[in-house]
Amino acid sequence: MKEKLETILNKTINEIKNSESIEELESIRINVLGRKGELTLILRSLGQMPAEERSALGKRSNEIKTEIESAIEEKKDKLSSSKIDHILKSDWIDVTLNRADFAKSFKPGHIHPIYTMQYEIEDIFSSMGFQILDGPEVETEYYNFEALNIPGHHPARDMQDTFWTEDYNLLRTHTSAIQVRGMEKNKPPFRVIGPGRVFRNEAVDAGHSNTFYQIEGMMVDRDISVAHLIFFMKSLLKEIFKREVKIRLRPGYFPFVEPGFELDINCLICEGRGCSVCKQSGWVELLPCGLVHPNVLRYGNIDPEEWNGFAFGLGLDRLVMMKYTINDIRHFHDGDIRFLDQF
Ligand code: DAH
């Protein structure tokens, strides 16, 4: 029995020395000191031994137990500090690294061409006394249609294929919804623009997207005429294209303006001679607009006998496409760095 005890001691100490993980140590401990461990069984059997052997064996067994326990603890400490050493070696950050060198491996990003255009237009309108307003992308039917003189069941709703939410709200189909919010917030006279992303259930192709960008504008004052509208639109286009741009107005139907117009610009690609961009017509449709319908003013709590105004809806994607001769609207949302890098 005495030899057996010494063998257990030597074997276990050896195993502890060679163990490589805390899990391994634990299973060594269970094999020897666990409920059914080798040493535990011996300690338990001491009761049946003759008294003269019992005390010497008992004493030695307890010594061995203590020795093994402290060897395990010691090894455990070693293993966990070497684990930390390992993490320190593999997961380190060189805080002294030269940032300029490091940064060279990354390309700085930049503002998307649509937003560059949006900010430019915001600046132009701010300089002409317009406030910049925001509105939600998920709108109520009231702001998107009703208050813009498009009641339920009116066929004009079909002009804008709409994404509805389950609770009968919708993804705004145009930024005109911001007009109504603008009227609620301001007493006339006022000038506001409302840029934003809009959504329609469109089949997607080179010229159409289900997600695009507009800037809505509205000016309410006394005795506003189409001449004011033309003045502001020409000033805007001149700033954007950095030259005089010829425009023309054609009648256009929008329930929220009367009269309503389509504003075309003389094609900048061919100077009006006719090309593929303007479909040989010399003109490009750019900007629907008109004088605000009296019903819309009434929805905004404005007396149409005293005040009137103009409004317009600028398609930002179209404008950027004109400016840089981009032939496919889908590029804007593809996230393709090769495309975006050009701006
Ligand atoms: N909201 C219209 C659309 O997205 C564009 C528009 C037309 C806005 C005429 C206006 C306007 O403010 O007067 O189709």
GROMACS .gro file of C-alpha atoms and ligand atoms in nm:
model
  357
    1MET     CA    1   0.000   0.000   0.000
    2LYS     CA    2   0.284   0.231   0.090
    3GLU     CA    3   0.444   0.187  -0.256
    4LYS     CA    4   0.111   0.240  -0.423
    5LEU     CA    5   0.081   0.576  -0.248
    6GLU     CA    6   0.427   0.681  -0.365
    7THR     CA    7   0.351   0.570  -0.722
    8ILE     CA    8   0.033   0.777  -0.724
    9LEU     CA    9   0.228   1.077  -0.597
   10ASN     CA   10   0.506   1.048  -0.856
   11LYS     CA   11   0.272   0.977  -1.148
   12THR     CA   12   0.041   1.265  -1.057
   13ILE     CA   13   0.319   1.518  -1.005
   14ASN     CA   14   0.455   1.420  -1.345
   15GLU     CA   15   0.116   1.462  -1.512
   16ILE     CA   16   0.075   1.801  -1.349
   17LYS     CA   17   0.414   1.910  -1.476
   18ASN     CA   18   0.331   1.807  -1.831
   19SER     CA   19  -0.023   1.943  -1.839
   20GLU     CA   20  -0.089   2.224  -2.084
   21SER     CA   21  -0.426   2.360  -1.989
   22ILE     CA   22  -0.641   2.438  -1.691
   23GLU     CA   23  -0.899   2.186  -1.820
   24GLU     CA   24  -0.634   1.914  -1.827
   25LEU     CA   25  -0.530   2.000  -1.469
   26GLU     CA   26  -0.888   1.971  -1.356
   27SER     CA   27  -0.925   1.621  -1.498
   28ILE     CA   28  -0.598   1.515  -1.329
   29ARG     CA   29  -0.739   1.644  -1.000
   30ILE     CA   30  -1.065   1.455  -1.047
   31ASN     CA   31  -0.881   1.130  -1.128
   32VAL     CA   32  -0.687   1.148  -0.804
   33LEU     CA   33  -0.879   1.359  -0.558
   34GLY     CA   34  -1.235   1.346  -0.696
   35ARG     CA   35  -1.515   1.148  -0.534
   36LYS     CA   36  -1.392   0.827  -0.698
   37GLY     CA   37  -1.030   0.938  -0.728
   38GLU     CA   38  -0.741   0.697  -0.663
   39LEU     CA   39  -0.628   0.871  -0.348
   40THR     CA   40  -0.979   0.930  -0.220
   41LEU     CA   41  -1.049   0.557  -0.244
   42ILE     CA   42  -0.736   0.478  -0.046
   43LEU     CA   43  -0.821   0.730   0.222
   44ARG     CA   44  -1.168   0.580   0.247
   45SER     CA   45  -1.033   0.225   0.279
   46LEU     CA   46  -0.804   0.316   0.571
   47GLY     CA   47  -1.086   0.239   0.813
   48GLN     CA   48  -1.056  -0.131   0.737
   49MET     CA   49  -0.679  -0.142   0.798
   50PRO     CA   50  -0.513  -0.279   1.105
   51ALA     CA   51  -0.461   0.002   1.356
   52GLU     CA   52  -0.077  -0.012   1.354
   53GLU     CA   53  -0.060   0.052   0.976
   54ARG     CA   54  -0.352   0.291   0.969
   55SER     CA   55  -0.192   0.593   1.137
   56ALA     CA   56   0.129   0.591   0.932
   57LEU     CA   57  -0.059   0.534   0.606
   58GLY     CA   58  -0.318   0.795   0.697
   59LYS     CA   59  -0.051   1.051   0.773
   60ARG     CA   60   0.133   0.987   0.446
   61SER     CA   61  -0.189   0.989   0.242
   62ASN     CA   62  -0.280   1.330   0.378
   63GLU     CA   63   0.069   1.464   0.305
   64ILE     CA   64   0.043   1.336  -0.051
   65LYS     CA   65  -0.299   1.492  -0.090
   66THR     CA   66  -0.167   1.831   0.024
   67GLU     CA   67   0.137   1.799  -0.200
   68ILE     CA   68  -0.076   1.722  -0.506
   69GLU     CA   69  -0.320   2.003  -0.426
   70SER     CA   70  -0.048   2.262  -0.398
   71ALA     CA   71   0.125   2.135  -0.715
   72ILE     CA   72  -0.204   2.178  -0.900
   73GLU     CA   73  -0.252   2.534  -0.766
   74GLU     CA   74   0.100   2.631  -0.860
   75LYS     CA   75   0.062   2.496  -1.212
   76LYS     CA   76  -0.275   2.667  -1.248
   77ASP     CA   77  -0.113   3.003  -1.171
   78LYS     CA   78   0.156   2.937  -1.428
   79LEU     CA   79  -0.090   2.837  -1.697
   80SER     CA   80  -0.314   3.138  -1.651
   81SER     CA   81  -0.029   3.384  -1.661
   82SER     CA   82   0.105   3.223  -1.976
   83LYS     CA   83  -0.244   3.255  -2.127
   84ILE     CA   84  -0.228   3.629  -2.058
   85ASP     CA   85   0.122   3.639  -2.206
   86HIS     CA   86  -0.014   3.470  -2.514
   87ILE     CA   87  -0.301   3.721  -2.550
   88LEU     CA   88  -0.058   4.006  -2.496
   89LYS     CA   89   0.155   3.872  -2.779
   90SER     CA   90  -0.123   3.802  -3.027
   91ASP     CA   91  -0.372   4.085  -2.959
   92TRP     CA   92  -0.161   4.391  -2.929
   93ILE     CA   93  -0.191   4.735  -3.079
   94ASP     CA   94   0.109   4.945  -3.153
   95VAL     CA   95   0.001   5.280  -3.018
   96THR     CA   96   0.322   5.438  -3.140
   97LEU     CA   97   0.257   5.347  -3.504
   98ASN     CA   98   0.306   5.640  -3.738
   99ARG     CA   99  -0.049   5.748  -3.815
  100ALA     CA  100   0.033   5.897  -4.151
  101ASP     CA  101   0.174   5.565  -4.273
  102PHE     CA  102  -0.119   5.378  -4.131
  103ALA     CA  103  -0.369   5.614  -4.288
  104LYS     CA  104  -0.212   5.570  -4.630
  105SER     CA  105  -0.350   5.219  -4.642
  106PHE     CA  106  -0.704   5.358  -4.620
  107LYS     CA  107  -0.876   5.581  -4.873
  108PRO     CA  108  -1.068   5.868  -4.718
  109GLY     CA  109  -1.437   5.866  -4.812
  110HIS     CA  110  -1.627   6.166  -4.937
  111ILE     CA  111  -1.978   6.299  -4.964
  112HIS     CA  112  -2.207   6.124  -5.214
  113PRO     CA  113  -2.263   6.330  -5.532
  114ILE     CA  114  -2.636   6.358  -5.458
  115TYR     CA  115  -2.568   6.510  -5.118
  116THR     CA  116  -2.301   6.739  -5.260
  117MET     CA  117  -2.571   6.873  -5.491
  118GLN     CA  118  -2.824   6.891  -5.209
  119TYR     CA  119  -2.590   7.093  -4.988
  120GLU     CA  120  -2.503   7.322  -5.277
  121ILE     CA  121  -2.871   7.390  -5.343
  122GLU     CA  122  -2.938   7.442  -4.973
  123ASP     CA  123  -2.666   7.709  -4.972
  124ILE     CA  124  -2.811   7.880  -5.278
  125PHE     CA  125  -3.161   7.892  -5.130
  126SER     CA  126  -3.038   7.995  -4.785
  127SER     CA  127  -2.870   8.292  -4.949
  128MET     CA  128  -3.209   8.384  -5.099
  129GLY     CA  129  -3.381   8.377  -4.760
  130PHE     CA  130  -3.525   8.025  -4.762
  131GLN     CA  131  -3.542   7.811  -4.445
  132ILE     CA  132  -3.443   7.446  -4.474
  133LEU     CA  133  -3.704   7.206  -4.338
  134ASP     CA  134  -3.704   6.836  -4.272
  135GLY     CA  135  -3.988   6.585  -4.267
  136PRO     CA  136  -4.032   6.214  -4.194
  137GLU     CA  137  -3.977   5.948  -4.459
  138VAL     CA  138  -4.274   5.752  -4.329
  139GLU     CA  139  -4.563   5.992  -4.373
  140THR     CA  140  -4.932   5.999  -4.306
  141GLU     CA  141  -5.179   5.995  -4.590
  142TYR     CA  142  -5.287   6.341  -4.481
  143TYR     CA  143  -4.951   6.510  -4.540
  144ASN     CA  144  -4.860   6.315  -4.854
  145PHE     CA  145  -5.196   6.339  -5.032
  146GLU     CA  146  -5.498   6.483  -4.856
  147ALA     CA  147  -5.359   6.824  -4.761
  148LEU     CA  148  -5.208   6.855  -5.109
  149ASN     CA  149  -5.552   6.854  -5.263
  150ILE     CA  150  -5.542   6.485  -5.352
  151PRO     CA  151  -5.839   6.332  -5.167
  152GLY     CA  152  -5.885   5.954  -5.129
  153HIS     CA  153  -6.007   5.782  -5.446
  154HIS     CA  154  -5.887   6.076  -5.658
  155PRO     CA  155  -5.728   5.936  -5.975
  156ALA     CA  156  -5.426   6.162  -5.917
  157ARG     CA  157  -5.315   5.917  -5.644
  158ASP     CA  158  -5.240   5.668  -5.921
  159MET     CA  159  -4.972   5.902  -6.059
  160GLN     CA  160  -4.750   5.796  -5.770
  161ASP     CA  161  -4.734   5.422  -5.701
  162THR     CA  162  -4.713   5.410  -5.328
  163PHE     CA  163  -4.554   5.183  -5.070
  164TRP     CA  164  -4.807   5.153  -4.787
  165THR     CA  165  -4.729   5.036  -4.436
  166GLU     CA  166  -4.956   4.791  -4.258
  167ASP     CA  167  -5.098   5.069  -4.041
  168TYR     CA  168  -5.202   5.274  -4.346
  169ASN     CA  169  -4.914   5.516  -4.337
  170LEU     CA  170  -4.682   5.533  -4.638
  171LEU     CA  171  -4.328   5.597  -4.754
  172ARG     CA  172  -4.354   5.954  -4.878
  173THR     CA  173  -4.382   5.962  -5.256
  174HIS     CA  174  -4.262   6.321  -5.281
  175THR     CA  175  -4.116   6.597  -5.067
  176SER     CA  176  -4.431   6.803  -5.126
  177ALA     CA  177  -4.544   6.660  -4.791
  178ILE     CA  178  -4.290   6.896  -4.634
  179GLN     CA  179  -4.480   7.196  -4.780
  180VAL     CA  180  -4.777   7.121  -4.558
  181ARG     CA  181  -4.557   7.088  -4.251
  182GLY     CA  182  -4.390   7.416  -4.352
  183MET     CA  183  -4.724   7.597  -4.364
  184GLU     CA  184  -4.817   7.462  -4.022
  185LYS     CA  185  -4.493   7.591  -3.873
  186ASN     CA  186  -4.480   7.935  -4.035
  187LYS     CA  187  -4.693   8.243  -4.062
  188PRO     CA  188  -4.678   8.408  -4.405
  189PRO     CA  189  -4.476   8.554  -4.560
  190PHE     CA  190  -4.219   8.270  -4.565
  191ARG     CA  191  -3.986   8.078  -4.794
  192VAL     CA  192  -3.893   7.716  -4.729
  193ILE     CA  193  -3.719   7.427  -4.898
  194GLY     CA  194  -3.745   7.064  -4.793
  195PRO     CA  195  -3.486   6.819  -4.924
  196GLY     CA  196  -3.529   6.446  -4.878
  197ARG     CA  197  -3.544   6.089  -4.995
  198VAL     CA  198  -3.868   5.969  -5.153
  199PHE     CA  199  -4.002   5.628  -5.254
  200ARG     CA  200  -4.224   5.489  -5.524
  201ASN     CA  201  -4.320   5.141  -5.626
  202GLU     CA  202  -4.153   5.179  -5.966
  203ALA     CA  203  -4.009   4.917  -6.196
  204VAL     CA  204  -3.638   4.997  -6.184
  205ASP     CA  205  -3.446   5.086  -6.502
  206ALA     CA  206  -3.179   5.332  -6.618
  207GLY     CA  207  -3.412   5.626  -6.568
  208HIS     CA  208  -3.626   5.507  -6.273
  209SER     CA  209  -3.556   5.401  -5.920
  210ASN     CA  210  -3.783   5.308  -5.631
  211THR     CA  211  -3.578   5.542  -5.411
  212PHE     CA  212  -3.472   5.887  -5.520
  213TYR     CA  213  -3.412   6.241  -5.397
  214GLN     CA  214  -3.605   6.564  -5.430
  215ILE     CA  215  -3.598   6.917  -5.301
  216GLU     CA  216  -3.932   7.080  -5.247
  217GLY     CA  217  -3.958   7.457  -5.241
  218MET     CA  218  -4.235   7.694  -5.145
  219MET     CA  219  -4.265   8.068  -5.118
  220VAL     CA  220  -4.578   8.230  -4.974
  221ASP     CA  221  -4.624   8.607  -4.985
  222ARG     CA  222  -4.859   8.868  -5.127
  223ASP     CA  223  -4.910   8.894  -5.505
  224ILE     CA  224  -4.675   8.618  -5.605
  225SER     CA  225  -4.682   8.554  -5.979
  226VAL     CA  226  -4.526   8.317  -6.231
  227ALA     CA  227  -4.263   8.586  -6.287
  228HIS     CA  228  -4.136   8.533  -5.929
  229LEU     CA  229  -4.126   8.161  -5.989
  230ILE     CA  230  -3.923   8.204  -6.308
  231PHE     CA  231  -3.684   8.445  -6.139
  232PHE     CA  232  -3.603   8.206  -5.853
  233MET     CA  233  -3.572   7.903  -6.079
  234LYS     CA  234  -3.340   8.085  -6.321
  235SER     CA  235  -3.126   8.211  -6.034
  236LEU     CA  236  -3.097   7.859  -5.900
  237LEU     CA  237  -3.004   7.704  -6.235
  238LYS     CA  238  -2.750   7.974  -6.305
  239GLU     CA  239  -2.576   7.901  -5.975
  240ILE     CA  240  -2.579   7.527  -6.028
  241PHE     CA  241  -2.457   7.522  -6.387
  242LYS     CA  242  -2.242   7.834  -6.353
  243ARG     CA  243  -2.391   7.994  -6.662
  244GLU     CA  244  -2.716   8.138  -6.800
  245VAL     CA  245  -2.956   7.857  -6.877
  246LYS     CA  246  -3.247   7.896  -7.117
  247ILE     CA  247  -3.574   7.765  -6.981
  248ARG     CA  248  -3.928   7.713  -7.103
  249LEU     CA  249  -4.254   7.642  -6.923
  250ARG     CA  250  -4.511   7.394  -7.045
  251PRO     CA  251  -4.845   7.332  -6.879
  252GLY     CA  252  -4.831   7.037  -6.637
  253TYR     CA  253  -5.096   6.889  -6.412
  254PHE     CA  254  -5.037   6.860  -6.039
  255PRO     CA  255  -5.337   6.879  -5.806
  256PHE     CA  256  -5.153   7.104  -5.559
  257VAL     CA  257  -5.077   7.389  -5.803
  258GLU     CA  258  -5.287   7.599  -6.036
  259PRO     CA  259  -5.158   7.677  -6.290
  260GLY     CA  260  -4.901   7.395  -6.293
  261PHE     CA  261  -4.595   7.374  -6.517
  262GLU     CA  262  -4.317   7.153  -6.634
  263LEU     CA  263  -4.003   7.362  -6.646
  264ASP     CA  264  -3.758   7.244  -6.913
  265ILE     CA  265  -3.400   7.356  -6.959
  266ASN     CA  266  -3.222   7.394  -7.285
  267CYS     CA  267  -3.012   7.079  -7.316
  268LEU     CA  268  -2.665   7.154  -7.181
  269ILE     CA  269  -2.507   6.861  -7.359
  270CYS     CA  270  -2.591   6.971  -7.714
  271GLU     CA  271  -2.679   7.338  -7.646
  272GLY     CA  272  -3.026   7.271  -7.782
  273ARG     CA  273  -2.925   7.123  -8.117
  274GLY     CA  274  -3.064   6.780  -8.028
  275CYS     CA  275  -2.885   6.474  -7.887
  276SER     CA  276  -2.958   6.141  -7.720
  277VAL     CA  277  -2.983   6.292  -7.372
  278CYS     CA  278  -3.263   6.531  -7.477
  279LYS     CA  279  -3.406   6.276  -7.717
  280GLN     CA  280  -3.331   6.513  -8.009
  281SER     CA  281  -3.572   6.774  -7.872
  282GLY     CA  282  -3.314   7.021  -7.745
  283TRP     CA  283  -3.496   7.041  -7.408
  284VAL     CA  284  -3.473   6.842  -7.085
  285GLU     CA  285  -3.760   6.821  -6.838
  286LEU     CA  286  -3.620   6.923  -6.502
  287LEU     CA  287  -3.853   7.088  -6.262
  288PRO     CA  288  -4.229   7.068  -6.208
  289CYS     CA  289  -4.373   7.377  -6.044
  290GLY     CA  290  -4.667   7.612  -6.023
  291LEU     CA  291  -4.869   7.855  -5.816
  292VAL     CA  292  -4.996   7.698  -5.495
  293HIS     CA  293  -5.357   7.585  -5.519
  294PRO     CA  294  -5.591   7.780  -5.285
  295ASN     CA  295  -5.713   7.452  -5.129
  296VAL     CA  296  -5.358   7.369  -5.026
  297LEU     CA  297  -5.320   7.710  -4.862
  298ARG     CA  298  -5.645   7.653  -4.675
  299TYR     CA  299  -5.519   7.316  -4.547
  300GLY     CA  300  -5.218   7.507  -4.418
  301ASN     CA  301  -5.443   7.761  -4.242
  302ILE     CA  302  -5.348   8.037  -4.483
  303ASP     CA  303  -5.613   8.266  -4.628
  304PRO     CA  304  -5.586   8.243  -5.009
  305GLU     CA  305  -5.762   8.580  -5.045
  306GLU     CA  306  -5.471   8.747  -4.873
  307TRP     CA  307  -5.171   8.528  -4.958
  308ASN     CA  308  -5.052   8.318  -5.247
  309GLY     CA  309  -4.730   8.152  -5.351
  310PHE     CA  310  -4.531   7.929  -5.578
  311ALA     CA  311  -4.397   7.577  -5.526
  312PHE     CA  312  -4.160   7.347  -5.707
  313GLY     CA  313  -4.024   6.996  -5.679
  314LEU     CA  314  -3.669   6.946  -5.795
  315GLY     CA  315  -3.550   6.597  -5.884
  316LEU     CA  316  -3.199   6.578  -5.741
  317ASP     CA  317  -3.095   6.256  -5.914
  318ARG     CA  318  -3.192   6.399  -6.251
  319LEU     CA  319  -2.999   6.716  -6.182
  320VAL     CA  320  -2.680   6.535  -6.085
  321MET     CA  321  -2.717   6.312  -6.391
  322MET     CA  322  -2.741   6.624  -6.610
  323LYS     CA  323  -2.447   6.790  -6.445
  324TYR     CA  324  -2.209   6.494  -6.482
  325THR     CA  325  -2.372   6.320  -6.782
  326ILE     CA  326  -2.451   6.004  -6.586
  327ASN     CA  327  -2.664   5.770  -6.791
  328ASP     CA  328  -2.804   5.534  -6.528
  329ILE     CA  329  -2.979   5.634  -6.205
  330ARG     CA  330  -2.899   5.293  -6.049
  331HIS     CA  331  -2.533   5.389  -6.009
  332PHE     CA  332  -2.630   5.620  -5.722
  333HIS     CA  333  -2.740   5.334  -5.498
  334ASP     CA  334  -2.502   5.059  -5.609
  335GLY     CA  335  -2.231   5.158  -5.363
  336ASP     CA  336  -1.972   5.084  -5.631
  337ILE     CA  337  -1.652   5.261  -5.529
  338ARG     CA  338  -1.536   5.283  -5.892
  339PHE     CA  339  -1.839   5.498  -5.968
  340LEU     CA  340  -1.828   5.708  -5.651
  341ASP     CA  341  -1.453   5.769  -5.679
  342GLN     CA  342  -1.511   5.990  -5.982
  343PHE     CA  343  -1.672   6.271  -5.783
  344DAH     N1  344  -4.447   6.651  -5.597
  344DAH     C1  345  -4.439   6.638  -5.739
  344DAH     C2  346  -4.387   6.502  -5.778
  344DAH     O1  347  -4.304   6.450  -5.708
  344DAH     C3  348  -4.349   6.744  -5.796
  344DAH     C4  349  -4.404   6.880  -5.785
  344DAH     C5  350  -4.479   6.933  -5.886
  344DAH     C6  351  -4.382   6.958  -5.673
  344DAH     C7  352  -4.529   7.060  -5.881
  344DAH     C8  353  -4.433   7.087  -5.665
  344DAH     C9  354  -4.505   7.135  -5.770
  344DAH     O2  355  -4.414   7.165  -5.560
  344DAH     O3  356  -4.555   7.264  -5.764
  344DAH     O4  357  -4.424   6.450  -5.878
   0.00000   0.00000   0.00000
